Amino acid sequence: MTAKPTVHYELPADLSRERLPKHVAVIMDGNGRWAKRRGLPRIMGHRRGVDTLKKLLRCCRDWGIEALTAYAFSTENWGRPLEEVDFLMTLFERVLRQELAEMMTEDVRIRFVGNLTALPESLQAEIDYAVTQTKENSGISFTIATNYGGRQEIVQACRAIATQIQQGHLAPEDITEDLFSQHLYTADICDPDLLIRTSGELRISNFLLWQLAYAEIYVTETLWPDFDASEFHQAVYAYQQRDRRFGKVKS
Ligand code: IPE
Ligand code: IPE
Ligand code: MG
């Protein structure tokens, strides 16, 4: 197989290619409010939110960003009305099925993080298929957090490590940050450089608690369905103005 040439389109002139975030994570929030303001049912906001995500993925790919992770459903979101939860599960399944061919053409590698075994079986099957089909793709890495909770992820990592200790395969002193990271859902994905949250909420709502340790956080009042390329441009521009010190002093 011949390697596909890397083509970058349309990186706005005021953004530096060298200082692009490698990995962008988004908390896609505000779908319900978007719909409510228009007198529509909340689900219409979710439907529109899918278009926003598709456009963002394309923009990231075009600009040469290596990884995008989107928070689609939290472990706490099961507490929403059954009708909304059902709608979301069906929506995820339908979108995955519909978008797979394009993901292949665009060389996107899809991954999922979260406790997937609790999802409807038909969705799990669609996820398995999409992940397997796109496994060898070498373009942008696109991760969807579904039934994801940062605390749940940390607890399951602790259990896995404790089991290995109990079986004599590991000693407590073998537990390092690296080893711990290897037991998270994100084992082979680098930590996000930039976290964007839409709809103005100043919290991370149980998203990537471990991985966001040094992410730059950008919050916009814009509701997720209205978040477009120019909003994303502003977020990346703001990121490029930050001084990432990682606890050190400026040289
Ligand atoms: C985010 O939008 C989507 C999901 C959590 C699935 P919301 O549905 O949380 O929208 P708001 O916050 O109620 O406006
Ligand atoms: C976070 O949004 C989860 C997702 C975007 C999937 P929520 O709307 O669930 O978060 P809270 O309730 O405002 O903290
Ligand atoms: Mg919300």
PDB file of C-alpha atoms and ligand atoms in Angstrom:
ATOM      1  CA  MET A   1       0.000   0.000   0.000  1.00  0.00           C
ATOM      2  CA  THR A   2       1.382   3.409  -0.925  1.00  0.00           C
ATOM      3  CA  ALA A   3       1.373   6.052   1.774  1.00  0.00           C
ATOM      4  CA  LYS A   4      -1.249   8.728   1.287  1.00  0.00           C
ATOM      5  CA  PRO A   5       0.258  12.187   0.874  1.00  0.00           C
ATOM      6  CA  THR A   6      -0.455  14.582   3.737  1.00  0.00           C
ATOM      7  CA  VAL A   7      -2.481  17.479   2.400  1.00  0.00           C
ATOM      8  CA  HIS A   8      -3.308  20.433   4.623  1.00  0.00           C
ATOM      9  CA  TYR A   9      -5.926  22.877   3.518  1.00  0.00           C
ATOM     10  CA  GLU A  10      -6.959  26.269   4.599  1.00  0.00           C
ATOM     11  CA  LEU A  11      -5.069  26.713   7.860  1.00  0.00           C
ATOM     12  CA  PRO A  12      -5.976  30.326   8.650  1.00  0.00           C
ATOM     13  CA  ALA A  13      -3.037  32.676   8.131  1.00  0.00           C
ATOM     14  CA  ASP A  14      -2.991  33.830  11.766  1.00  0.00           C
ATOM     15  CA  LEU A  15      -2.516  30.283  13.091  1.00  0.00           C
ATOM     16  CA  SER A  16       0.923  28.755  13.406  1.00  0.00           C
ATOM     17  CA  ARG A  17       1.260  25.218  12.067  1.00  0.00           C
ATOM     18  CA  GLU A  18       4.069  24.480  14.528  1.00  0.00           C
ATOM     19  CA  ARG A  19       1.952  25.454  17.518  1.00  0.00           C
ATOM     20  CA  LEU A  20      -1.186  23.563  16.551  1.00  0.00           C
ATOM     21  CA  PRO A  21      -2.618  21.379  19.332  1.00  0.00           C
ATOM     22  CA  LYS A  22      -1.926  17.739  18.486  1.00  0.00           C
ATOM     23  CA  HIS A  23      -5.038  16.575  20.292  1.00  0.00           C
ATOM     24  CA  VAL A  24      -8.242  18.564  20.770  1.00  0.00           C
ATOM     25  CA  ALA A  25     -10.966  17.365  23.144  1.00  0.00           C
ATOM     26  CA  VAL A  26     -14.489  18.792  23.164  1.00  0.00           C
ATOM     27  CA  ILE A  27     -17.330  18.760  25.659  1.00  0.00           C
ATOM     28  CA  MET A  28     -20.199  19.212  23.243  1.00  0.00           C
ATOM     29  CA  ASP A  29     -22.654  20.980  25.514  1.00  0.00           C
ATOM     30  CA  GLY A  30     -25.769  23.064  24.971  1.00  0.00           C
ATOM     31  CA  ASN A  31     -27.834  20.991  22.540  1.00  0.00           C
ATOM     32  CA  GLY A  32     -30.887  21.069  24.775  1.00  0.00           C
ATOM     33  CA  ARG A  33     -30.731  24.835  25.304  1.00  0.00           C
ATOM     34  CA  TRP A  34     -30.220  25.391  21.592  1.00  0.00           C
ATOM     35  CA  ALA A  35     -33.442  23.508  20.868  1.00  0.00           C
ATOM     36  CA  LYS A  36     -35.350  25.085  23.748  1.00  0.00           C
ATOM     37  CA  ARG A  37     -34.556  28.592  22.505  1.00  0.00           C
ATOM     38  CA  ARG A  38     -36.177  27.659  19.229  1.00  0.00           C
ATOM     39  CA  GLY A  39     -39.204  26.047  20.849  1.00  0.00           C
ATOM     40  CA  LEU A  40     -38.043  22.627  19.619  1.00  0.00           C
ATOM     41  CA  PRO A  41     -37.714  19.341  21.520  1.00  0.00           C
ATOM     42  CA  ARG A  42     -34.233  18.722  22.988  1.00  0.00           C
ATOM     43  CA  ILE A  43     -33.585  15.893  20.556  1.00  0.00           C
ATOM     44  CA  MET A  44     -33.524  18.364  17.680  1.00  0.00           C
ATOM     45  CA  GLY A  45     -30.510  19.946  19.334  1.00  0.00           C
ATOM     46  CA  HIS A  46     -28.766  16.565  19.449  1.00  0.00           C
ATOM     47  CA  ARG A  47     -29.536  15.989  15.811  1.00  0.00           C
ATOM     48  CA  ARG A  48     -28.067  19.351  14.865  1.00  0.00           C
ATOM     49  CA  GLY A  49     -25.110  18.667  17.140  1.00  0.00           C
ATOM     50  CA  VAL A  50     -24.089  15.746  14.930  1.00  0.00           C
ATOM     51  CA  ASP A  51     -23.638  18.128  11.970  1.00  0.00           C
ATOM     52  CA  THR A  52     -21.435  20.347  14.136  1.00  0.00           C
ATOM     53  CA  LEU A  53     -19.235  17.388  15.057  1.00  0.00           C
ATOM     54  CA  LYS A  54     -18.912  16.259  11.451  1.00  0.00           C
ATOM     55  CA  LYS A  55     -17.799  19.738  10.419  1.00  0.00           C
ATOM     56  CA  LEU A  56     -15.350  20.000  13.307  1.00  0.00           C
ATOM     57  CA  LEU A  57     -13.793  16.645  12.432  1.00  0.00           C
ATOM     58  CA  ARG A  58     -13.320  17.760   8.842  1.00  0.00           C
ATOM     59  CA  CYS A  59     -11.833  21.070   9.947  1.00  0.00           C
ATOM     60  CA  CYS A  60      -9.367  19.330  12.296  1.00  0.00           C
ATOM     61  CA  ARG A  61      -8.371  16.972   9.516  1.00  0.00           C
ATOM     62  CA  ASP A  62      -7.940  19.787   6.999  1.00  0.00           C
ATOM     63  CA  TRP A  63      -5.787  21.799   9.368  1.00  0.00           C
ATOM     64  CA  GLY A  64      -3.554  18.833  10.175  1.00  0.00           C
ATOM     65  CA  ILE A  65      -4.662  18.266  13.787  1.00  0.00           C
ATOM     66  CA  GLU A  66      -3.792  14.682  14.681  1.00  0.00           C
ATOM     67  CA  ALA A  67      -6.516  13.745  17.144  1.00  0.00           C
ATOM     68  CA  LEU A  68     -10.016  14.806  18.145  1.00  0.00           C
ATOM     69  CA  THR A  69     -11.947  13.408  21.104  1.00  0.00           C
ATOM     70  CA  ALA A  70     -15.623  14.247  21.592  1.00  0.00           C
ATOM     71  CA  TYR A  71     -17.701  13.665  24.734  1.00  0.00           C
ATOM     72  CA  ALA A  72     -20.953  12.207  23.436  1.00  0.00           C
ATOM     73  CA  PHE A  73     -22.530  10.563  26.499  1.00  0.00           C
ATOM     74  CA  SER A  74     -21.431  10.539  30.116  1.00  0.00           C
ATOM     75  CA  THR A  75     -21.995   7.859  32.743  1.00  0.00           C
ATOM     76  CA  GLU A  76     -24.286  10.433  34.408  1.00  0.00           C
ATOM     77  CA  ASN A  77     -26.346  11.009  31.262  1.00  0.00           C
ATOM     78  CA  TRP A  78     -28.269   7.759  31.930  1.00  0.00           C
ATOM     79  CA  GLY A  79     -30.145   9.853  34.487  1.00  0.00           C
ATOM     80  CA  ARG A  80     -31.925  11.767  31.694  1.00  0.00           C
ATOM     81  CA  PRO A  81     -35.472  10.941  30.590  1.00  0.00           C
ATOM     82  CA  LEU A  82     -35.642   7.505  28.972  1.00  0.00           C
ATOM     83  CA  GLU A  83     -36.949   8.987  25.749  1.00  0.00           C
ATOM     84  CA  GLU A  84     -33.883  11.234  25.377  1.00  0.00           C
ATOM     85  CA  VAL A  85     -31.464   8.412  26.235  1.00  0.00           C
ATOM     86  CA  ASP A  86     -33.137   6.109  23.706  1.00  0.00           C
ATOM     87  CA  PHE A  87     -33.010   8.794  21.073  1.00  0.00           C
ATOM     88  CA  LEU A  88     -29.304   9.345  21.644  1.00  0.00           C
ATOM     89  CA  MET A  89     -28.446   5.631  21.463  1.00  0.00           C
ATOM     90  CA  THR A  90     -30.372   5.285  18.204  1.00  0.00           C
ATOM     91  CA  LEU A  91     -28.790   8.450  16.857  1.00  0.00           C
ATOM     92  CA  PHE A  92     -25.253   7.205  17.615  1.00  0.00           C
ATOM     93  CA  GLU A  93     -25.993   3.942  15.853  1.00  0.00           C
ATOM     94  CA  ARG A  94     -27.507   5.574  12.791  1.00  0.00           C
ATOM     95  CA  VAL A  95     -24.766   8.168  12.433  1.00  0.00           C
ATOM     96  CA  LEU A  96     -22.023   5.551  12.741  1.00  0.00           C
ATOM     97  CA  ARG A  97     -23.623   3.462  10.036  1.00  0.00           C
ATOM     98  CA  GLN A  98     -24.193   6.431   7.733  1.00  0.00           C
ATOM     99  CA  GLU A  99     -20.793   8.021   8.156  1.00  0.00           C
ATOM    100  CA  LEU A 100     -18.532   4.983   7.967  1.00  0.00           C
ATOM    101  CA  ALA A 101     -17.962   5.120   4.204  1.00  0.00           C
ATOM    102  CA  GLU A 102     -16.927   8.757   4.412  1.00  0.00           C
ATOM    103  CA  MET A 103     -14.638   8.054   7.370  1.00  0.00           C
ATOM    104  CA  MET A 104     -12.915   5.454   5.213  1.00  0.00           C
ATOM    105  CA  THR A 105     -12.518   7.884   2.303  1.00  0.00           C
ATOM    106  CA  GLU A 106     -11.182  10.533   4.638  1.00  0.00           C
ATOM    107  CA  ASP A 107      -8.768   8.074   6.268  1.00  0.00           C
ATOM    108  CA  VAL A 108     -10.232   8.631   9.764  1.00  0.00           C
ATOM    109  CA  ARG A 109      -9.457   6.139  12.522  1.00  0.00           C
ATOM    110  CA  ILE A 110     -12.431   5.841  14.871  1.00  0.00           C
ATOM    111  CA  ARG A 111     -12.121   4.756  18.482  1.00  0.00           C
ATOM    112  CA  PHE A 112     -14.497   4.669  21.417  1.00  0.00           C
ATOM    113  CA  VAL A 113     -13.745   5.186  25.074  1.00  0.00           C
ATOM    114  CA  GLY A 114     -16.080   4.411  27.938  1.00  0.00           C
ATOM    115  CA  ASN A 115     -17.849   1.414  29.399  1.00  0.00           C
ATOM    116  CA  LEU A 116     -19.127   0.121  26.088  1.00  0.00           C
ATOM    117  CA  THR A 117     -20.517  -3.141  27.449  1.00  0.00           C
ATOM    118  CA  ALA A 118     -23.455  -1.270  29.002  1.00  0.00           C
ATOM    119  CA  LEU A 119     -24.564   0.130  25.616  1.00  0.00           C
ATOM    120  CA  PRO A 120     -27.354  -1.477  23.571  1.00  0.00           C
ATOM    121  CA  GLU A 121     -26.026  -4.550  21.776  1.00  0.00           C
ATOM    122  CA  SER A 122     -26.870  -3.253  18.327  1.00  0.00           C
ATOM    123  CA  LEU A 123     -24.831  -0.110  19.045  1.00  0.00           C
ATOM    124  CA  GLN A 124     -21.946  -2.207  20.365  1.00  0.00           C
ATOM    125  CA  ALA A 125     -21.982  -4.191  17.125  1.00  0.00           C
ATOM    126  CA  GLU A 126     -21.919  -0.990  15.052  1.00  0.00           C
ATOM    127  CA  ILE A 127     -19.041   0.328  17.177  1.00  0.00           C
ATOM    128  CA  ASP A 128     -17.028  -2.897  16.792  1.00  0.00           C
ATOM    129  CA  TYR A 129     -17.534  -2.817  13.052  1.00  0.00           C
ATOM    130  CA  ALA A 130     -16.533   0.837  12.647  1.00  0.00           C
ATOM    131  CA  VAL A 131     -13.486   0.452  14.897  1.00  0.00           C
ATOM    132  CA  THR A 132     -12.307  -2.650  13.037  1.00  0.00           C
ATOM    133  CA  GLN A 133     -12.923  -1.184   9.599  1.00  0.00           C
ATOM    134  CA  THR A 134     -11.003   2.016  10.321  1.00  0.00           C
ATOM    135  CA  LYS A 135      -8.198   0.414  12.355  1.00  0.00           C
ATOM    136  CA  GLU A 136      -5.562   0.709   9.637  1.00  0.00           C
ATOM    137  CA  ASN A 137      -6.478   4.267   8.670  1.00  0.00           C
ATOM    138  CA  SER A 138      -3.593   6.613   9.272  1.00  0.00           C
ATOM    139  CA  GLY A 139      -5.289  10.008   9.113  1.00  0.00           C
ATOM    140  CA  ILE A 140      -6.870  11.808  12.040  1.00  0.00           C
ATOM    141  CA  SER A 141      -7.632   9.763  15.141  1.00  0.00           C
ATOM    142  CA  PHE A 142     -11.241  10.384  16.143  1.00  0.00           C
ATOM    143  CA  THR A 143     -12.296   9.206  19.586  1.00  0.00           C
ATOM    144  CA  ILE A 144     -15.853   9.265  20.843  1.00  0.00           C
ATOM    145  CA  ALA A 145     -16.460   9.096  24.589  1.00  0.00           C
ATOM    146  CA  THR A 146     -19.680   7.157  25.063  1.00  0.00           C
ATOM    147  CA  ASN A 147     -20.903   5.989  28.451  1.00  0.00           C
ATOM    148  CA  TYR A 148     -17.679   7.566  29.594  1.00  0.00           C
ATOM    149  CA  GLY A 149     -16.909   8.748  33.111  1.00  0.00           C
ATOM    150  CA  GLY A 150     -13.445   9.742  34.285  1.00  0.00           C
ATOM    151  CA  ARG A 151     -14.003   8.290  37.743  1.00  0.00           C
ATOM    152  CA  GLN A 152     -15.356   5.032  36.371  1.00  0.00           C
ATOM    153  CA  GLU A 153     -12.324   4.797  34.074  1.00  0.00           C
ATOM    154  CA  ILE A 154      -9.917   5.286  36.978  1.00  0.00           C
ATOM    155  CA  VAL A 155     -11.745   2.715  39.121  1.00  0.00           C
ATOM    156  CA  GLN A 156     -11.667   0.093  36.355  1.00  0.00           C
ATOM    157  CA  ALA A 157      -7.924   0.739  35.880  1.00  0.00           C
ATOM    158  CA  CYS A 158      -7.373   0.242  39.636  1.00  0.00           C
ATOM    159  CA  ARG A 159      -9.282  -3.020  39.536  1.00  0.00           C
ATOM    160  CA  ALA A 160      -7.277  -4.306  36.575  1.00  0.00           C
ATOM    161  CA  ILE A 161      -3.993  -3.436  38.284  1.00  0.00           C
ATOM    162  CA  ALA A 162      -5.134  -4.892  41.624  1.00  0.00           C
ATOM    163  CA  THR A 163      -6.028  -8.152  39.887  1.00  0.00           C
ATOM    164  CA  GLN A 164      -2.544  -8.353  38.367  1.00  0.00           C
ATOM    165  CA  ILE A 165      -1.010  -7.779  41.779  1.00  0.00           C
ATOM    166  CA  GLN A 166      -3.249 -10.407  43.342  1.00  0.00           C
ATOM    167  CA  GLN A 167      -2.148 -12.896  40.681  1.00  0.00           C
ATOM    168  CA  GLY A 168       1.491 -12.097  41.363  1.00  0.00           C
ATOM    169  CA  HIS A 169       2.171 -10.494  37.955  1.00  0.00           C
ATOM    170  CA  LEU A 170       2.889  -7.053  39.398  1.00  0.00           C
ATOM    171  CA  ALA A 171       4.235  -5.591  42.639  1.00  0.00           C
ATOM    172  CA  PRO A 172       2.779  -2.377  44.150  1.00  0.00           C
ATOM    173  CA  GLU A 173       6.036  -0.549  43.425  1.00  0.00           C
ATOM    174  CA  ASP A 174       5.601  -1.321  39.711  1.00  0.00           C
ATOM    175  CA  ILE A 175       2.666   1.111  39.622  1.00  0.00           C
ATOM    176  CA  THR A 176       3.908   4.245  37.914  1.00  0.00           C
ATOM    177  CA  GLU A 177       2.103   7.016  36.073  1.00  0.00           C
ATOM    178  CA  ASP A 178       2.992   5.290  32.809  1.00  0.00           C
ATOM    179  CA  LEU A 179       1.696   1.922  33.937  1.00  0.00           C
ATOM    180  CA  PHE A 180      -1.490   3.500  35.220  1.00  0.00           C
ATOM    181  CA  SER A 181      -2.024   5.335  31.914  1.00  0.00           C
ATOM    182  CA  GLN A 182      -1.675   2.032  30.107  1.00  0.00           C
ATOM    183  CA  HIS A 183      -4.763   0.755  31.933  1.00  0.00           C
ATOM    184  CA  LEU A 184      -6.963   3.662  30.904  1.00  0.00           C
ATOM    185  CA  TYR A 185      -9.244   3.535  27.860  1.00  0.00           C
ATOM    186  CA  THR A 186      -6.927   6.073  26.249  1.00  0.00           C
ATOM    187  CA  ALA A 187      -3.790   3.910  26.584  1.00  0.00           C
ATOM    188  CA  ASP A 188      -2.504   4.602  23.077  1.00  0.00           C
ATOM    189  CA  ILE A 189      -3.805   8.158  22.657  1.00  0.00           C
ATOM    190  CA  CYS A 190      -1.756  11.184  23.740  1.00  0.00           C
ATOM    191  CA  ASP A 191      -3.243  13.551  26.331  1.00  0.00           C
ATOM    192  CA  PRO A 192      -5.348  16.431  24.971  1.00  0.00           C
ATOM    193  CA  ASP A 193      -3.553  19.751  24.541  1.00  0.00           C
ATOM    194  CA  LEU A 194      -6.728  21.781  24.228  1.00  0.00           C
ATOM    195  CA  LEU A 195     -10.106  21.196  25.862  1.00  0.00           C
ATOM    196  CA  ILE A 196     -13.046  23.130  24.463  1.00  0.00           C
ATOM    197  CA  ARG A 197     -16.367  23.332  26.262  1.00  0.00           C
ATOM    198  CA  THR A 198     -19.336  24.990  24.633  1.00  0.00           C
ATOM    199  CA  SER A 199     -22.359  26.624  26.308  1.00  0.00           C
ATOM    200  CA  GLY A 200     -20.400  28.504  28.944  1.00  0.00           C
ATOM    201  CA  GLU A 201     -20.314  25.946  31.765  1.00  0.00           C
ATOM    202  CA  LEU A 202     -17.099  26.160  33.771  1.00  0.00           C
ATOM    203  CA  ARG A 203     -16.700  22.497  34.675  1.00  0.00           C
ATOM    204  CA  ILE A 204     -15.347  19.305  33.170  1.00  0.00           C
ATOM    205  CA  SER A 205     -18.275  17.048  34.126  1.00  0.00           C
ATOM    206  CA  ASN A 206     -16.246  13.868  34.712  1.00  0.00           C
ATOM    207  CA  PHE A 207     -14.444  14.043  31.352  1.00  0.00           C
ATOM    208  CA  LEU A 208     -10.873  12.672  31.001  1.00  0.00           C
ATOM    209  CA  LEU A 209      -9.974  13.473  34.610  1.00  0.00           C
ATOM    210  CA  TRP A 210      -6.502  11.968  34.388  1.00  0.00           C
ATOM    211  CA  GLN A 211      -5.698  12.968  30.801  1.00  0.00           C
ATOM    212  CA  LEU A 212      -6.621  16.652  31.124  1.00  0.00           C
ATOM    213  CA  ALA A 213      -3.947  17.301  33.773  1.00  0.00           C
ATOM    214  CA  TYR A 214      -2.187  19.910  31.628  1.00  0.00           C
ATOM    215  CA  ALA A 215      -4.708  20.685  28.904  1.00  0.00           C
ATOM    216  CA  GLU A 216      -5.425  24.307  28.100  1.00  0.00           C
ATOM    217  CA  ILE A 217      -9.111  24.984  28.710  1.00  0.00           C
ATOM    218  CA  TYR A 218     -11.213  27.138  26.391  1.00  0.00           C
ATOM    219  CA  VAL A 219     -14.857  27.824  27.196  1.00  0.00           C
ATOM    220  CA  THR A 220     -17.225  29.567  24.822  1.00  0.00           C
ATOM    221  CA  GLU A 221     -20.773  30.729  25.471  1.00  0.00           C
ATOM    222  CA  THR A 222     -21.763  29.427  22.043  1.00  0.00           C
ATOM    223  CA  LEU A 223     -24.075  26.426  22.190  1.00  0.00           C
ATOM    224  CA  TRP A 224     -22.739  23.268  20.565  1.00  0.00           C
ATOM    225  CA  PRO A 225     -25.041  23.276  17.489  1.00  0.00           C
ATOM    226  CA  ASP A 226     -23.781  26.796  16.658  1.00  0.00           C
ATOM    227  CA  PHE A 227     -20.082  26.000  17.137  1.00  0.00           C
ATOM    228  CA  ASP A 228     -18.530  26.403  13.679  1.00  0.00           C
ATOM    229  CA  ALA A 229     -15.136  26.688  11.989  1.00  0.00           C
ATOM    230  CA  SER A 230     -14.786  30.337  12.902  1.00  0.00           C
ATOM    231  CA  GLU A 231     -15.467  29.520  16.582  1.00  0.00           C
ATOM    232  CA  PHE A 232     -12.911  26.737  16.379  1.00  0.00           C
ATOM    233  CA  HIS A 233     -10.465  29.133  14.785  1.00  0.00           C
ATOM    234  CA  GLN A 234     -10.912  31.463  17.782  1.00  0.00           C
ATOM    235  CA  ALA A 235     -10.327  28.591  20.195  1.00  0.00           C
ATOM    236  CA  VAL A 236      -7.115  27.492  18.478  1.00  0.00           C
ATOM    237  CA  TYR A 237      -5.965  31.103  18.216  1.00  0.00           C
ATOM    238  CA  ALA A 238      -6.516  31.557  21.970  1.00  0.00           C
ATOM    239  CA  TYR A 239      -4.631  28.306  22.606  1.00  0.00           C
ATOM    240  CA  GLN A 240      -1.672  29.553  20.594  1.00  0.00           C
ATOM    241  CA  GLN A 241      -1.437  32.667  22.770  1.00  0.00           C
ATOM    242  CA  ARG A 242      -1.133  30.597  25.966  1.00  0.00           C
ATOM    243  CA  ASP A 243       2.135  30.044  27.759  1.00  0.00           C
ATOM    244  CA  ARG A 244       2.191  26.347  28.654  1.00  0.00           C
ATOM    245  CA  ARG A 245       4.589  26.173  31.565  1.00  0.00           C
ATOM    246  CA  PHE A 246       3.898  22.665  32.893  1.00  0.00           C
ATOM    247  CA  GLY A 247       4.802  23.835  36.378  1.00  0.00           C
ATOM    248  CA  LYS A 248       8.144  25.275  35.386  1.00  0.00           C
ATOM    249  CA  VAL A 249       9.289  28.890  35.311  1.00  0.00           C
ATOM    250  CA  LYS A 250       9.709  30.751  32.086  1.00  0.00           C
ATOM    251  CA  SER A 251      13.213  30.454  30.667  1.00  0.00           C
TER     252      SER A 251
HETATM  253  C1  IPE B   1     -24.906  18.017  25.299  1.00  0.00           C
HETATM  254  O1  IPE B   1     -25.987  18.860  25.280  1.00  0.00           O
HETATM  255  C2  IPE B   1     -25.208  16.658  24.724  1.00  0.00           C
HETATM  256  C3  IPE B   1     -25.220  15.545  25.686  1.00  0.00           C
HETATM  257  C4  IPE B   1     -24.935  15.629  26.949  1.00  0.00           C
HETATM  258  C5  IPE B   1     -25.599  14.262  25.166  1.00  0.00           C
HETATM  259  P1  IPE B   1     -27.042  18.852  26.467  1.00  0.00           P
HETATM  260  O2  IPE B   1     -28.092  17.851  26.124  1.00  0.00           O
HETATM  261  O3  IPE B   1     -26.373  18.663  27.758  1.00  0.00           O
HETATM  262  O4  IPE B   1     -27.649  20.303  26.342  1.00  0.00           O
HETATM  263  P2  IPE B   1     -28.006  21.273  27.548  1.00  0.00           P
HETATM  264  O5  IPE B   1     -26.779  21.401  28.389  1.00  0.00           O
HETATM  265  O6  IPE B   1     -29.137  20.631  28.279  1.00  0.00           O
HETATM  266  O7  IPE B   1     -28.377  22.559  26.883  1.00  0.00           O
HETATM  267  C1  IPE B   2     -21.363  16.768  29.680  1.00  0.00           C
HETATM  268  O1  IPE B   2     -22.482  17.548  29.500  1.00  0.00           O
HETATM  269  C2  IPE B   2     -21.526  15.454  28.964  1.00  0.00           C
HETATM  270  C3  IPE B   2     -21.526  15.524  27.506  1.00  0.00           C
HETATM  271  C4  IPE B   2     -21.327  16.581  26.780  1.00  0.00           C
HETATM  272  C5  IPE B   2     -21.728  14.268  26.836  1.00  0.00           C
HETATM  273  P1  IPE B   2     -23.669  17.534  30.581  1.00  0.00           P
HETATM  274  O2  IPE B   2     -24.686  18.483  30.072  1.00  0.00           O
HETATM  275  O3  IPE B   2     -24.091  16.158  30.847  1.00  0.00           O
HETATM  276  O4  IPE B   2     -22.930  18.097  31.870  1.00  0.00           O
HETATM  277  P2  IPE B   2     -23.494  18.880  33.125  1.00  0.00           P
HETATM  278  O5  IPE B   2     -24.708  18.137  33.594  1.00  0.00           O
HETATM  279  O6  IPE B   2     -23.832  20.250  32.645  1.00  0.00           O
HETATM  280  O7  IPE B   2     -22.375  18.909  34.100  1.00  0.00           O
HETATM  281 MG    MG B   3     -25.568  19.927  29.088  1.00  0.00          MG
END
